[in-house]
């Protein structure tokens, strides 16, 4: 059997040789396409364009037909390229890439140099050379959009969109900068995507505070409805809540909202609001101020962030923790909402008051709600 006797090198030589034959055949096709184009072939069968005609008659895909017509019309203007295609020293895709590069204004020397790059590399050279026309610019600008879509129960959102280059770069820079300012967690590396999400939320939060209060003392952002039948004073750790006209939140998020003080809690019995328990469930303003004054900054060991400092319950409210000053400690926004109420860390109560450490160890079961 002869294929057993051939080496990889032999097979490769033959494979490359066949590609050269394909190039030569494509070169002959480009000459024919050129002649058919001059003869206005599409008119013979009502095709709307030469590309459509070639696509239909050769039974090939649209982009190959486009390449054949482009080569048929233009490769004759670039003699070196047409020779390279005809003698098989450039493959058809390579010749097309070089042709497009030349047509975009590259010198013949630059075109020659592009042969040392792979095809993606030539694509990047092309993109750098392309100058958007006012028409392109207008299209990109008017096509700008940014969409946010909640899932059915609004427990999460999907975000996507498309922006003109400068707007995109501005957004990217602001988000990356803010993301880099956020502290790092000791044993949990967050991905760039996660940091982007945290940064975007932090920026939005700043903006809301600015509007609500002129940047001084934040008022409530959201109203949360909870089931009042058993949860008003003794909420269970598994309690979920419905934000007014908005998302369903889980117990972790609810606890975080209670710490942040920017919520109003309304108890609901069979759909009817029965009690507003903001005073008992959210930390009273005087106590917030006292705690933050006492601590002066984020109390997590090594954290120097002063961004959006908030008091947090060391023993969570839902585990029976109260608003006493000793049960509260000041943490920065990132440690509070990302590390603690997001990732589920908690403050190790055994650590010194100004050098708190985070722990993953769950609370002992004895500290369940009374
Ligand atoms: Zn908290
Ligand atoms: Zn911190």
mmCIF file of C-alpha atoms and ligand atoms in Angstrom:
data_model
loop_
_atom_site.group_PDB
_atom_site.id
_atom_site.type_symbol
_atom_site.label_atom_id
_atom_site.label_comp_id
_atom_site.label_asym_id
_atom_site.label_seq_id
_atom_site.Cartn_x
_atom_site.Cartn_y
_atom_site.Cartn_z
ATOM 1 C CA UNK A 1 0.000 0.000 0.000
ATOM 2 C CA UNK A 2 1.706 3.123 -1.149
ATOM 3 C CA UNK A 3 0.409 5.540 1.518
ATOM 4 C CA UNK A 4 2.351 3.647 4.167
ATOM 5 C CA UNK A 5 5.599 4.453 2.457
ATOM 6 C CA UNK A 6 5.061 8.222 2.327
ATOM 7 C CA UNK A 7 6.355 10.481 5.055
ATOM 8 C CA UNK A 8 4.572 13.481 6.572
ATOM 9 C CA UNK A 9 6.899 15.702 4.550
ATOM 10 C CA UNK A 10 5.808 13.988 1.307
ATOM 11 C CA UNK A 11 2.140 14.417 2.181
ATOM 12 C CA UNK A 12 2.643 18.044 3.114
ATOM 13 C CA UNK A 13 4.402 18.767 -0.168
ATOM 14 C CA UNK A 14 1.543 17.286 -2.094
ATOM 15 C CA UNK A 15 -1.071 19.144 -0.019
ATOM 16 C CA UNK A 16 0.662 22.475 -0.611
ATOM 17 C CA UNK A 17 1.003 21.600 -4.287
ATOM 18 C CA UNK A 18 -2.738 21.068 -4.606
ATOM 19 C CA UNK A 19 -3.353 24.476 -2.996
ATOM 20 C CA UNK A 20 -1.073 26.000 -5.660
ATOM 21 C CA UNK A 21 -3.179 24.281 -8.343
ATOM 22 C CA UNK A 22 -6.303 25.775 -6.737
ATOM 23 C CA UNK A 23 -4.668 29.219 -6.913
ATOM 24 C CA UNK A 24 -3.871 28.758 -10.571
ATOM 25 C CA UNK A 25 -7.442 27.626 -11.225
ATOM 26 C CA UNK A 26 -8.782 30.651 -9.316
ATOM 27 C CA UNK A 27 -6.477 32.882 -11.379
ATOM 28 C CA UNK A 28 -8.056 31.478 -14.560
ATOM 29 C CA UNK A 29 -11.504 32.037 -13.054
ATOM 30 C CA UNK A 30 -10.743 35.676 -12.286
ATOM 31 C CA UNK A 31 -9.862 36.244 -15.962
ATOM 32 C CA UNK A 32 -13.142 34.619 -17.018
ATOM 33 C CA UNK A 33 -15.162 36.557 -14.431
ATOM 34 C CA UNK A 34 -13.579 39.742 -15.729
ATOM 35 C CA UNK A 35 -14.698 38.924 -19.292
ATOM 36 C CA UNK A 36 -18.203 37.915 -18.177
ATOM 37 C CA UNK A 37 -18.455 41.139 -16.214
ATOM 38 C CA UNK A 38 -17.582 43.163 -19.312
ATOM 39 C CA UNK A 39 -20.133 41.164 -21.282
ATOM 40 C CA UNK A 40 -22.731 42.155 -18.637
ATOM 41 C CA UNK A 41 -23.547 38.538 -17.886
ATOM 42 C CA UNK A 42 -26.029 39.324 -15.043
ATOM 43 C CA UNK A 43 -28.395 40.889 -17.582
ATOM 44 C CA UNK A 44 -28.690 37.546 -19.370
ATOM 45 C CA UNK A 45 -30.622 35.929 -16.533
ATOM 46 C CA UNK A 46 -31.894 38.851 -14.489
ATOM 47 C CA UNK A 47 -29.339 38.593 -11.680
ATOM 48 C CA UNK A 48 -29.097 41.835 -9.778
ATOM 49 C CA UNK A 49 -25.312 41.891 -9.661
ATOM 50 C CA UNK A 50 -22.206 40.133 -10.861
ATOM 51 C CA UNK A 51 -21.673 38.717 -7.373
ATOM 52 C CA UNK A 52 -25.174 37.237 -7.386
ATOM 53 C CA UNK A 53 -24.592 35.794 -10.858
ATOM 54 C CA UNK A 54 -21.287 34.166 -9.882
ATOM 55 C CA UNK A 55 -22.745 32.849 -6.650
ATOM 56 C CA UNK A 56 -25.677 31.215 -8.434
ATOM 57 C CA UNK A 57 -23.746 29.821 -11.404
ATOM 58 C CA UNK A 58 -20.840 28.406 -9.409
ATOM 59 C CA UNK A 59 -22.986 27.347 -6.449
ATOM 60 C CA UNK A 60 -20.576 28.954 -3.992
ATOM 61 C CA UNK A 61 -21.048 31.120 -0.899
ATOM 62 C CA UNK A 62 -21.540 34.859 -1.084
ATOM 63 C CA UNK A 63 -18.150 35.929 0.238
ATOM 64 C CA UNK A 64 -16.196 33.689 -2.189
ATOM 65 C CA UNK A 65 -18.291 35.106 -5.029
ATOM 66 C CA UNK A 66 -17.502 38.617 -3.796
ATOM 67 C CA UNK A 67 -13.783 37.801 -3.734
ATOM 68 C CA UNK A 68 -13.874 36.366 -7.259
ATOM 69 C CA UNK A 69 -15.625 39.450 -8.624
ATOM 70 C CA UNK A 70 -13.264 41.784 -6.776
ATOM 71 C CA UNK A 71 -10.257 39.894 -8.139
ATOM 72 C CA UNK A 72 -11.779 39.814 -11.634
ATOM 73 C CA UNK A 73 -12.233 43.564 -11.625
ATOM 74 C CA UNK A 74 -9.145 44.733 -9.764
ATOM 75 C CA UNK A 75 -6.285 42.232 -9.666
ATOM 76 C CA UNK A 76 -5.188 43.234 -13.189
ATOM 77 C CA UNK A 77 -4.231 46.613 -11.717
ATOM 78 C CA UNK A 78 -1.696 44.931 -9.414
ATOM 79 C CA UNK A 79 0.586 42.977 -11.736
ATOM 80 C CA UNK A 80 2.812 41.356 -9.148
ATOM 81 C CA UNK A 81 -0.229 40.052 -7.330
ATOM 82 C CA UNK A 82 -1.820 38.601 -10.435
ATOM 83 C CA UNK A 83 1.453 36.828 -11.251
ATOM 84 C CA UNK A 84 1.732 35.423 -7.763
ATOM 85 C CA UNK A 85 -1.825 34.091 -7.942
ATOM 86 C CA UNK A 86 -1.300 32.656 -11.435
ATOM 87 C CA UNK A 87 1.949 30.843 -10.605
ATOM 88 C CA UNK A 88 0.569 29.520 -7.339
ATOM 89 C CA UNK A 89 3.026 31.370 -5.069
ATOM 90 C CA UNK A 90 0.091 33.133 -3.371
ATOM 91 C CA UNK A 91 -3.041 31.242 -2.360
ATOM 92 C CA UNK A 92 -6.375 32.735 -3.380
ATOM 93 C CA UNK A 93 -7.266 34.002 0.140
ATOM 94 C CA UNK A 94 -3.752 35.457 0.455
ATOM 95 C CA UNK A 95 -4.026 37.195 -2.904
ATOM 96 C CA UNK A 96 -7.440 38.625 -1.953
ATOM 97 C CA UNK A 97 -6.129 39.914 1.392
ATOM 98 C CA UNK A 98 -3.173 41.559 -0.353
ATOM 99 C CA UNK A 99 -5.435 42.968 -3.041
ATOM 100 C CA UNK A 100 -7.758 44.546 -0.468
ATOM 101 C CA UNK A 101 -4.731 45.937 1.359
ATOM 102 C CA UNK A 102 -3.357 47.431 -1.859
ATOM 103 C CA UNK A 103 -6.769 48.873 -2.749
ATOM 104 C CA UNK A 104 -6.908 50.487 0.710
ATOM 105 C CA UNK A 105 -3.839 52.480 -0.317
ATOM 106 C CA UNK A 106 -0.888 50.322 0.802
ATOM 107 C CA UNK A 107 2.262 50.742 -1.330
ATOM 108 C CA UNK A 108 3.548 47.737 -3.298
ATOM 109 C CA UNK A 109 6.392 47.492 -0.788
ATOM 110 C CA UNK A 110 3.884 47.347 2.094
ATOM 111 C CA UNK A 111 1.862 44.750 0.237
ATOM 112 C CA UNK A 112 5.011 42.673 -0.230
ATOM 113 C CA UNK A 113 5.830 42.981 3.489
ATOM 114 C CA UNK A 114 2.319 41.846 4.382
ATOM 115 C CA UNK A 115 3.225 38.409 2.996
ATOM 116 C CA UNK A 116 5.322 37.808 6.112
ATOM 117 C CA UNK A 117 2.205 38.046 8.293
ATOM 118 C CA UNK A 118 -0.591 35.554 8.684
ATOM 119 C CA UNK A 119 -3.955 36.427 7.162
ATOM 120 C CA UNK A 120 -5.375 37.770 10.438
ATOM 121 C CA UNK A 121 -2.344 40.040 10.660
ATOM 122 C CA UNK A 122 -3.116 41.443 7.205
ATOM 123 C CA UNK A 123 -6.706 41.996 8.367
ATOM 124 C CA UNK A 124 -5.403 44.087 11.277
ATOM 125 C CA UNK A 125 -3.163 46.108 8.939
ATOM 126 C CA UNK A 126 -6.227 46.801 6.813
ATOM 127 C CA UNK A 127 -8.290 47.901 9.804
ATOM 128 C CA UNK A 128 -5.558 50.348 10.857
ATOM 129 C CA UNK A 129 -5.494 51.827 7.392
ATOM 130 C CA UNK A 130 -9.212 52.164 6.983
ATOM 131 C CA UNK A 131 -10.426 55.758 7.440
ATOM 132 C CA UNK A 132 -14.107 55.976 8.318
ATOM 133 C CA UNK A 133 -16.075 58.194 5.971
ATOM 134 C CA UNK A 134 -18.583 60.711 7.383
ATOM 135 C CA UNK A 135 -21.235 58.198 6.296
ATOM 136 C CA UNK A 136 -19.616 55.399 8.318
ATOM 137 C CA UNK A 137 -19.314 57.708 11.290
ATOM 138 C CA UNK A 138 -22.936 58.726 11.150
ATOM 139 C CA UNK A 139 -24.019 55.107 10.889
ATOM 140 C CA UNK A 140 -21.958 54.074 13.916
ATOM 141 C CA UNK A 141 -23.215 57.032 15.926
ATOM 142 C CA UNK A 142 -26.898 56.638 15.157
ATOM 143 C CA UNK A 143 -26.565 52.873 15.683
ATOM 144 C CA UNK A 144 -25.394 53.346 19.277
ATOM 145 C CA UNK A 145 -27.418 51.588 21.928
ATOM 146 C CA UNK A 146 -27.209 50.136 25.382
ATOM 147 C CA UNK A 147 -29.803 47.724 26.682
ATOM 148 C CA UNK A 148 -30.499 46.170 30.043
ATOM 149 C CA UNK A 149 -32.939 43.331 30.330
ATOM 150 C CA UNK A 150 -34.055 41.734 33.567
ATOM 151 C CA UNK A 151 -34.862 38.052 33.807
ATOM 152 C CA UNK A 152 -38.522 37.253 34.459
ATOM 153 C CA UNK A 153 -38.267 37.406 38.270
ATOM 154 C CA UNK A 154 -35.758 40.289 37.996
ATOM 155 C CA UNK A 155 -33.240 38.382 40.091
ATOM 156 C CA UNK A 156 -30.592 39.238 37.480
ATOM 157 C CA UNK A 157 -30.019 41.497 34.499
ATOM 158 C CA UNK A 158 -28.339 41.039 31.138
ATOM 159 C CA UNK A 159 -26.549 44.031 29.610
ATOM 160 C CA UNK A 160 -25.374 44.531 26.056
ATOM 161 C CA UNK A 161 -24.997 47.156 23.390
ATOM 162 C CA UNK A 162 -22.769 48.784 20.850
ATOM 163 C CA UNK A 163 -21.033 52.155 21.095
ATOM 164 C CA UNK A 164 -18.978 54.366 18.794
ATOM 165 C CA UNK A 165 -15.253 53.881 19.472
ATOM 166 C CA UNK A 166 -14.709 56.984 21.600
ATOM 167 C CA UNK A 167 -17.791 56.400 23.749
ATOM 168 C CA UNK A 168 -16.755 52.792 24.225
ATOM 169 C CA UNK A 169 -13.224 53.800 25.162
ATOM 170 C CA UNK A 170 -14.528 56.343 27.693
ATOM 171 C CA UNK A 171 -16.754 53.733 29.294
ATOM 172 C CA UNK A 172 -13.979 51.152 29.302
ATOM 173 C CA UNK A 173 -11.478 53.530 30.854
ATOM 174 C CA UNK A 174 -13.845 54.697 33.610
ATOM 175 C CA UNK A 175 -14.878 51.136 34.444
ATOM 176 C CA UNK A 176 -11.328 49.759 34.435
ATOM 177 C CA UNK A 177 -10.067 52.654 36.540
ATOM 178 C CA UNK A 178 -12.799 52.204 39.097
ATOM 179 C CA UNK A 179 -12.294 48.447 39.060
ATOM 180 C CA UNK A 180 -8.575 48.861 39.763
ATOM 181 C CA UNK A 181 -9.348 51.090 42.765
ATOM 182 C CA UNK A 182 -11.468 48.383 44.397
ATOM 183 C CA UNK A 183 -9.669 46.314 47.072
ATOM 184 C CA UNK A 184 -8.705 42.684 46.426
ATOM 185 C CA UNK A 185 -10.044 39.762 48.396
ATOM 186 C CA UNK A 186 -7.477 37.579 50.168
ATOM 187 C CA UNK A 187 -8.351 34.164 48.757
ATOM 188 C CA UNK A 188 -10.742 34.925 45.951
ATOM 189 C CA UNK A 189 -9.368 36.312 42.717
ATOM 190 C CA UNK A 190 -12.107 38.139 40.848
ATOM 191 C CA UNK A 191 -12.084 38.091 37.071
ATOM 192 C CA UNK A 192 -11.886 41.221 34.965
ATOM 193 C CA UNK A 193 -15.553 40.718 34.119
ATOM 194 C CA UNK A 194 -16.545 40.575 37.791
ATOM 195 C CA UNK A 195 -14.514 43.690 38.580
ATOM 196 C CA UNK A 196 -16.134 45.463 35.624
ATOM 197 C CA UNK A 197 -19.555 44.612 37.041
ATOM 198 C CA UNK A 198 -18.586 45.865 40.523
ATOM 199 C CA UNK A 199 -17.098 49.045 39.066
ATOM 200 C CA UNK A 200 -20.151 49.828 36.956
ATOM 201 C CA UNK A 201 -22.408 49.384 40.003
ATOM 202 C CA UNK A 202 -20.159 51.636 42.105
ATOM 203 C CA UNK A 203 -20.307 54.353 39.435
ATOM 204 C CA UNK A 204 -24.099 54.076 39.256
ATOM 205 C CA UNK A 205 -24.349 54.237 43.036
ATOM 206 C CA UNK A 206 -22.319 57.479 43.081
ATOM 207 C CA UNK A 207 -24.551 58.951 40.468
ATOM 208 C CA UNK A 208 -27.732 58.079 42.405
ATOM 209 C CA UNK A 209 -26.401 59.581 45.624
ATOM 210 C CA UNK A 210 -25.523 62.751 43.771
ATOM 211 C CA UNK A 211 -29.072 63.076 42.477
ATOM 212 C CA UNK A 212 -30.829 62.067 45.694
ATOM 213 C CA UNK A 213 -29.003 64.245 48.131
ATOM 214 C CA UNK A 214 -26.570 66.510 46.386
ATOM 215 C CA UNK A 215 -23.864 64.169 47.626
ATOM 216 C CA UNK A 216 -24.385 64.664 51.369
ATOM 217 C CA UNK A 217 -26.520 62.182 53.281
ATOM 218 C CA UNK A 218 -27.996 59.445 51.129
ATOM 219 C CA UNK A 219 -31.710 58.801 51.571
ATOM 220 C CA UNK A 220 -33.479 55.546 50.850
ATOM 221 C CA UNK A 221 -32.999 54.242 47.295
ATOM 222 C CA UNK A 222 -35.405 51.384 47.353
ATOM 223 C CA UNK A 223 -38.465 50.225 49.147
ATOM 224 C CA UNK A 224 -38.533 46.570 50.101
ATOM 225 C CA UNK A 225 -41.698 44.658 50.817
ATOM 226 C CA UNK A 226 -41.454 41.658 53.080
ATOM 227 C CA UNK A 227 -44.028 39.223 54.317
ATOM 228 C CA UNK A 228 -45.160 40.742 57.611
ATOM 229 C CA UNK A 229 -46.948 37.721 59.013
ATOM 230 C CA UNK A 230 -43.850 36.307 60.675
ATOM 231 C CA UNK A 231 -40.940 38.341 59.463
ATOM 232 C CA UNK A 232 -41.388 41.863 60.755
ATOM 233 C CA UNK A 233 -39.437 41.582 63.958
ATOM 234 C CA UNK A 234 -37.968 38.107 63.689
ATOM 235 C CA UNK A 235 -36.984 37.622 60.107
ATOM 236 C CA UNK A 236 -35.581 34.242 59.179
ATOM 237 C CA UNK A 237 -32.208 33.862 57.455
ATOM 238 C CA UNK A 238 -33.874 32.432 54.387
ATOM 239 C CA UNK A 239 -36.252 35.326 53.951
ATOM 240 C CA UNK A 240 -36.540 36.831 50.530
ATOM 241 C CA UNK A 241 -38.053 40.194 49.727
ATOM 242 C CA UNK A 242 -39.657 41.974 46.851
ATOM 243 C CA UNK A 243 -38.279 45.400 46.037
ATOM 244 C CA UNK A 244 -41.105 47.817 45.180
ATOM 245 C CA UNK A 245 -41.911 47.430 41.498
ATOM 246 C CA UNK A 246 -38.628 45.638 41.169
ATOM 247 C CA UNK A 247 -36.381 42.707 41.705
ATOM 248 C CA UNK A 248 -36.697 39.812 44.088
ATOM 249 C CA UNK A 249 -33.702 39.728 46.395
ATOM 250 C CA UNK A 250 -32.286 36.886 48.460
ATOM 251 C CA UNK A 251 -31.428 36.992 52.170
ATOM 252 C CA UNK A 252 -27.782 38.056 51.596
ATOM 253 C CA UNK A 253 -28.765 41.080 49.559
ATOM 254 C CA UNK A 254 -31.561 41.978 51.947
ATOM 255 C CA UNK A 255 -29.106 41.932 54.865
ATOM 256 C CA UNK A 256 -26.782 44.210 52.883
ATOM 257 C CA UNK A 257 -29.618 46.615 52.131
ATOM 258 C CA UNK A 258 -30.457 46.741 55.825
ATOM 259 C CA UNK A 259 -26.847 47.646 56.672
ATOM 260 C CA UNK A 260 -26.626 50.312 53.999
ATOM 261 C CA UNK A 261 -29.634 52.141 55.425
ATOM 262 C CA UNK A 262 -30.743 53.276 52.014
ATOM 263 C CA UNK A 263 -33.932 51.287 52.074
ATOM 264 C CA UNK A 264 -37.377 51.505 53.494
ATOM 265 C CA UNK A 265 -38.852 48.223 54.646
ATOM 266 C CA UNK A 266 -42.584 47.719 54.406
ATOM 267 C CA UNK A 267 -44.241 44.670 55.916
ATOM 268 C CA UNK A 268 -47.041 43.229 53.845
ATOM 269 C CA UNK A 269 -49.841 40.962 55.001
ATOM 270 C CA UNK A 270 -51.696 39.291 52.127
ATOM 271 C CA UNK A 271 -50.590 42.040 49.790
ATOM 272 C CA UNK A 272 -51.633 44.924 52.096
ATOM 273 C CA UNK A 273 -48.890 47.070 53.667
ATOM 274 C CA UNK A 274 -49.305 46.815 57.436
ATOM 275 C CA UNK A 275 -46.154 48.157 58.983
ATOM 276 C CA UNK A 276 -43.207 50.337 58.028
ATOM 277 C CA UNK A 277 -40.358 49.029 60.097
ATOM 278 C CA UNK A 278 -37.531 51.134 58.808
ATOM 279 C CA UNK A 279 -36.754 52.379 62.299
ATOM 280 C CA UNK A 280 -36.301 48.915 63.725
ATOM 281 C CA UNK A 281 -34.724 47.147 60.793
ATOM 282 C CA UNK A 282 -32.358 49.707 59.306
ATOM 283 C CA UNK A 283 -29.554 51.150 61.439
ATOM 284 C CA UNK A 284 -30.690 54.477 62.966
ATOM 285 C CA UNK A 285 -28.866 57.469 61.581
ATOM 286 C CA UNK A 286 -27.306 58.587 64.898
ATOM 287 C CA UNK A 287 -25.829 55.134 65.432
ATOM 288 C CA UNK A 288 -24.490 55.024 61.868
ATOM 289 C CA UNK A 289 -22.697 58.305 62.464
ATOM 290 C CA UNK A 290 -21.324 57.212 65.839
ATOM 291 C CA UNK A 291 -19.927 53.962 64.398
ATOM 292 C CA UNK A 292 -18.354 55.616 61.398
ATOM 293 C CA UNK A 293 -16.876 58.356 63.572
ATOM 294 C CA UNK A 294 -15.428 55.761 65.947
ATOM 295 C CA UNK A 295 -13.814 53.691 63.159
ATOM 296 C CA UNK A 296 -12.764 56.432 60.742
ATOM 297 C CA UNK A 297 -12.406 54.045 57.801
ATOM 298 C CA UNK A 298 -12.793 50.455 56.617
ATOM 299 C CA UNK A 299 -11.880 48.199 59.526
ATOM 300 C CA UNK A 300 -10.824 45.238 57.372
ATOM 301 C CA UNK A 301 -7.159 44.535 58.069
ATOM 302 C CA UNK A 302 -5.003 46.223 55.424
ATOM 303 C CA UNK A 303 -7.846 48.002 53.614
ATOM 304 C CA UNK A 304 -7.257 51.694 53.033
ATOM 305 C CA UNK A 305 -10.342 52.372 50.968
ATOM 306 C CA UNK A 306 -12.547 55.212 52.150
ATOM 307 C CA UNK A 307 -15.040 54.661 49.382
ATOM 308 C CA UNK A 308 -18.653 54.723 50.536
ATOM 309 C CA UNK A 309 -18.054 53.654 54.120
ATOM 310 C CA UNK A 310 -20.992 51.902 55.761
ATOM 311 C CA UNK A 311 -21.675 50.217 59.098
ATOM 312 C CA UNK A 312 -22.175 46.468 58.940
ATOM 313 C CA UNK A 313 -23.684 44.067 61.482
ATOM 314 C CA UNK A 314 -20.983 41.700 62.756
ATOM 315 C CA UNK A 315 -23.673 39.287 63.903
ATOM 316 C CA UNK A 316 -26.258 39.643 61.143
ATOM 317 C CA UNK A 317 -29.655 41.130 61.960
ATOM 318 C CA UNK A 318 -31.333 37.963 60.755
ATOM 319 C CA UNK A 319 -29.273 35.909 63.230
ATOM 320 C CA UNK A 320 -30.412 38.118 66.088
ATOM 321 C CA UNK A 321 -27.687 40.757 65.841
ATOM 322 C CA UNK A 322 -28.824 44.202 66.920
ATOM 323 C CA UNK A 323 -27.926 47.809 66.166
ATOM 324 C CA UNK A 324 -25.704 48.208 69.220
ATOM 325 C CA UNK A 325 -22.443 49.981 68.524
ATOM 326 C CA UNK A 326 -20.450 46.898 69.530
ATOM 327 C CA UNK A 327 -22.216 44.800 66.918
ATOM 328 C CA UNK A 328 -21.416 47.286 64.149
ATOM 329 C CA UNK A 329 -18.205 47.873 62.267
ATOM 330 C CA UNK A 330 -17.382 50.208 59.382
ATOM 331 C CA UNK A 331 -16.533 48.688 56.011
ATOM 332 C CA UNK A 332 -15.926 50.110 52.546
ATOM 333 C CA UNK A 333 -18.416 49.508 49.760
ATOM 334 C CA UNK A 334 -16.379 46.726 48.146
ATOM 335 C CA UNK A 335 -15.797 44.749 51.325
ATOM 336 C CA UNK A 336 -19.389 45.299 52.326
ATOM 337 C CA UNK A 337 -21.347 44.531 49.175
ATOM 338 C CA UNK A 338 -18.957 42.392 47.156
ATOM 339 C CA UNK A 339 -17.001 40.451 49.780
ATOM 340 C CA UNK A 340 -19.537 40.132 52.592
ATOM 341 C CA UNK A 341 -23.050 40.342 51.176
ATOM 342 C CA UNK A 342 -21.943 39.163 47.705
ATOM 343 C CA UNK A 343 -19.397 36.370 48.206
ATOM 344 C CA UNK A 344 -20.773 35.469 51.629
ATOM 345 C CA UNK A 345 -17.741 36.210 53.793
ATOM 346 C CA UNK A 346 -18.433 37.365 57.330
ATOM 347 C CA UNK A 347 -16.434 39.345 59.845
ATOM 348 C CA UNK A 348 -14.511 37.128 62.237
ATOM 349 C CA UNK A 349 -15.753 38.484 65.602
ATOM 350 C CA UNK A 350 -12.566 37.270 67.328
ATOM 351 C CA UNK A 351 -10.381 39.696 65.341
ATOM 352 C CA UNK A 352 -9.335 43.109 66.790
ATOM 353 C CA UNK A 353 -11.883 45.903 66.190
ATOM 354 C CA UNK A 354 -9.642 47.919 63.868
ATOM 355 C CA UNK A 355 -8.000 44.956 62.112
ATOM 356 C CA UNK A 356 -10.953 42.817 61.183
ATOM 357 C CA UNK A 357 -10.465 39.720 59.097
ATOM 358 C CA UNK A 358 -12.984 37.976 56.871
ATOM 359 C CA UNK A 359 -13.875 34.357 57.339
ATOM 360 C CA UNK A 360 -15.745 31.751 55.361
ATOM 361 C CA UNK A 361 -16.718 29.756 58.425
ATOM 362 C CA UNK A 362 -20.520 29.817 58.789
ATOM 363 C CA UNK A 363 -22.140 30.953 62.013
ATOM 364 C CA UNK A 364 -22.690 28.187 64.570
ATOM 365 C CA UNK A 365 -26.257 26.936 64.525
ATOM 366 C CA UNK A 366 -26.857 28.208 68.096
ATOM 367 C CA UNK A 367 -27.047 31.748 66.749
ATOM 368 C CA UNK A 368 -30.210 31.168 64.785
ATOM 369 C CA UNK A 369 -33.007 33.652 65.251
ATOM 370 C CA UNK A 370 -34.497 33.565 68.741
HETATM 371 ZN ZN1 LIG B 1 -23.664 44.530 56.030
HETATM 372 ZN ZN1 LIG B 2 -12.474 47.744 52.757
#
